[in-house]
């Protein structure tokens, strides 16, 4: 139930916020909720597969943060609008 609650908070943040940094933080909440559920199910059923998948999700989350923060820095350096709705593309 805690995992579902955290996932719903993250989903609500992704759907309602327009700042890309807040959207990234909410995506991290959603990934952490999935990790919590995977580790809990692995603990309940006695297998290590859920913990291995949780490690894979953590690697994906780290990659997502790296790419996302790089994009946000590139957007802010070019003085483009940081609002997700106003940003259409990042021209080179």
PDB file of C-alpha atoms in Angstrom:
ATOM      1  CA  UNK A   1       0.000   0.000   0.000  1.00  0.00           C
ATOM      2  CA  UNK A   2       2.900   2.361   0.683  1.00  0.00           C
ATOM      3  CA  UNK A   3       4.267   1.658  -2.781  1.00  0.00           C
ATOM      4  CA  UNK A   4       0.912   2.427  -4.397  1.00  0.00           C
ATOM      5  CA  UNK A   5       0.613   5.653  -2.406  1.00  0.00           C
ATOM      6  CA  UNK A   6       4.095   6.820  -3.427  1.00  0.00           C
ATOM      7  CA  UNK A   7       3.427   5.888  -7.058  1.00  0.00           C
ATOM      8  CA  UNK A   8       0.146   7.840  -7.075  1.00  0.00           C
ATOM      9  CA  UNK A   9       1.864  10.913  -5.622  1.00  0.00           C
ATOM     10  CA  UNK A  10       4.508  10.715  -8.340  1.00  0.00           C
ATOM     11  CA  UNK A  11       1.908  10.208 -11.060  1.00  0.00           C
ATOM     12  CA  UNK A  12      -0.113  13.187  -9.857  1.00  0.00           C
ATOM     13  CA  UNK A  13       3.038  15.311  -9.891  1.00  0.00           C
ATOM     14  CA  UNK A  14       3.938  14.265 -13.444  1.00  0.00           C
ATOM     15  CA  UNK A  15       0.446  15.012 -14.707  1.00  0.00           C
ATOM     16  CA  UNK A  16      -0.024  18.366 -12.972  1.00  0.00           C
ATOM     17  CA  UNK A  17       3.399  20.047 -12.859  1.00  0.00           C
ATOM     18  CA  UNK A  18       4.998  21.909 -15.745  1.00  0.00           C
ATOM     19  CA  UNK A  19       8.543  22.369 -14.452  1.00  0.00           C
ATOM     20  CA  UNK A  20      10.864  19.699 -15.918  1.00  0.00           C
ATOM     21  CA  UNK A  21      12.876  19.407 -12.707  1.00  0.00           C
ATOM     22  CA  UNK A  22       9.752  18.649 -10.682  1.00  0.00           C
ATOM     23  CA  UNK A  23       8.651  16.159 -13.338  1.00  0.00           C
ATOM     24  CA  UNK A  24      12.001  14.377 -13.014  1.00  0.00           C
ATOM     25  CA  UNK A  25      11.611  14.247  -9.240  1.00  0.00           C
ATOM     26  CA  UNK A  26       8.126  12.793  -9.597  1.00  0.00           C
ATOM     27  CA  UNK A  27       9.425  10.192 -12.050  1.00  0.00           C
ATOM     28  CA  UNK A  28      12.021   9.261  -9.445  1.00  0.00           C
ATOM     29  CA  UNK A  29       9.214   8.817  -6.919  1.00  0.00           C
ATOM     30  CA  UNK A  30       7.444   6.491  -9.316  1.00  0.00           C
ATOM     31  CA  UNK A  31      10.586   4.445  -9.906  1.00  0.00           C
ATOM     32  CA  UNK A  32      11.254   4.233  -6.166  1.00  0.00           C
ATOM     33  CA  UNK A  33       7.708   2.992  -5.634  1.00  0.00           C
ATOM     34  CA  UNK A  34       8.311   0.284  -8.218  1.00  0.00           C
ATOM     35  CA  UNK A  35      11.554  -0.638  -6.455  1.00  0.00           C
ATOM     36  CA  UNK A  36       9.765  -0.892  -3.145  1.00  0.00           C
ATOM     37  CA  UNK A  37       7.135  -3.169  -4.637  1.00  0.00           C
ATOM     38  CA  UNK A  38       9.744  -5.365  -6.346  1.00  0.00           C
ATOM     39  CA  UNK A  39      11.795  -5.810  -3.185  1.00  0.00           C
ATOM     40  CA  UNK A  40       8.676  -6.478  -1.105  1.00  0.00           C
ATOM     41  CA  UNK A  41       7.412  -9.160  -3.488  1.00  0.00           C
ATOM     42  CA  UNK A  42      10.881 -10.729  -3.622  1.00  0.00           C
ATOM     43  CA  UNK A  43      10.992 -10.800   0.169  1.00  0.00           C
ATOM     44  CA  UNK A  44       7.520 -12.343   0.392  1.00  0.00           C
ATOM     45  CA  UNK A  45       8.202 -15.088  -2.130  1.00  0.00           C
ATOM     46  CA  UNK A  46      11.791 -15.824  -1.106  1.00  0.00           C
ATOM     47  CA  UNK A  47      13.380 -15.165  -4.495  1.00  0.00           C
ATOM     48  CA  UNK A  48      16.160 -12.823  -5.455  1.00  0.00           C
ATOM     49  CA  UNK A  49      14.735 -11.972  -8.879  1.00  0.00           C
ATOM     50  CA  UNK A  50      12.805  -8.956  -7.554  1.00  0.00           C
ATOM     51  CA  UNK A  51      15.953  -7.526  -6.003  1.00  0.00           C
ATOM     52  CA  UNK A  52      17.855  -7.963  -9.263  1.00  0.00           C
ATOM     53  CA  UNK A  53      15.087  -6.139 -11.126  1.00  0.00           C
ATOM     54  CA  UNK A  54      15.195  -3.411  -8.475  1.00  0.00           C
ATOM     55  CA  UNK A  55      18.908  -2.927  -9.176  1.00  0.00           C
ATOM     56  CA  UNK A  56      18.151  -2.667 -12.893  1.00  0.00           C
ATOM     57  CA  UNK A  57      15.469  -0.062 -12.172  1.00  0.00           C
ATOM     58  CA  UNK A  58      17.998   1.920 -10.105  1.00  0.00           C
ATOM     59  CA  UNK A  59      20.425   1.921 -13.046  1.00  0.00           C
ATOM     60  CA  UNK A  60      17.663   3.136 -15.368  1.00  0.00           C
ATOM     61  CA  UNK A  61      16.744   5.850 -12.852  1.00  0.00           C
ATOM     62  CA  UNK A  62      20.351   7.037 -12.664  1.00  0.00           C
ATOM     63  CA  UNK A  63      20.553   7.216 -16.461  1.00  0.00           C
ATOM     64  CA  UNK A  64      17.248   9.078 -16.613  1.00  0.00           C
ATOM     65  CA  UNK A  65      18.426  11.666 -14.100  1.00  0.00           C
ATOM     66  CA  UNK A  66      21.707  12.178 -15.929  1.00  0.00           C
ATOM     67  CA  UNK A  67      20.078  12.730 -19.307  1.00  0.00           C
ATOM     68  CA  UNK A  68      17.226  14.809 -17.862  1.00  0.00           C
ATOM     69  CA  UNK A  69      19.467  17.141 -15.904  1.00  0.00           C
ATOM     70  CA  UNK A  70      21.720  17.531 -18.941  1.00  0.00           C
ATOM     71  CA  UNK A  71      18.714  18.598 -20.997  1.00  0.00           C
ATOM     72  CA  UNK A  72      17.547  21.031 -18.330  1.00  0.00           C
ATOM     73  CA  UNK A  73      21.010  22.620 -18.144  1.00  0.00           C
ATOM     74  CA  UNK A  74      21.135  22.900 -21.961  1.00  0.00           C
ATOM     75  CA  UNK A  75      17.684  24.477 -22.018  1.00  0.00           C
ATOM     76  CA  UNK A  76      18.510  27.020 -19.335  1.00  0.00           C
ATOM     77  CA  UNK A  77      21.839  27.967 -20.985  1.00  0.00           C
ATOM     78  CA  UNK A  78      20.056  28.791 -24.246  1.00  0.00           C
ATOM     79  CA  UNK A  79      17.533  30.991 -22.396  1.00  0.00           C
ATOM     80  CA  UNK A  80      14.649  28.886 -23.673  1.00  0.00           C
ATOM     81  CA  UNK A  81      11.435  28.671 -21.668  1.00  0.00           C
ATOM     82  CA  UNK A  82      11.723  26.074 -18.922  1.00  0.00           C
ATOM     83  CA  UNK A  83       7.986  25.400 -19.065  1.00  0.00           C
ATOM     84  CA  UNK A  84       7.316  21.962 -20.559  1.00  0.00           C
ATOM     85  CA  UNK A  85       4.288  23.133 -22.532  1.00  0.00           C
ATOM     86  CA  UNK A  86       6.166  26.011 -24.183  1.00  0.00           C
ATOM     87  CA  UNK A  87       9.289  24.006 -25.022  1.00  0.00           C
ATOM     88  CA  UNK A  88       8.954  22.343 -28.418  1.00  0.00           C
ATOM     89  CA  UNK A  89      12.485  21.342 -29.368  1.00  0.00           C
ATOM     90  CA  UNK A  90      16.099  21.918 -28.493  1.00  0.00           C
ATOM     91  CA  UNK A  91      17.837  23.159 -31.632  1.00  0.00           C
ATOM     92  CA  UNK A  92      21.589  22.613 -32.012  1.00  0.00           C
TER      93      UNK A  92
END
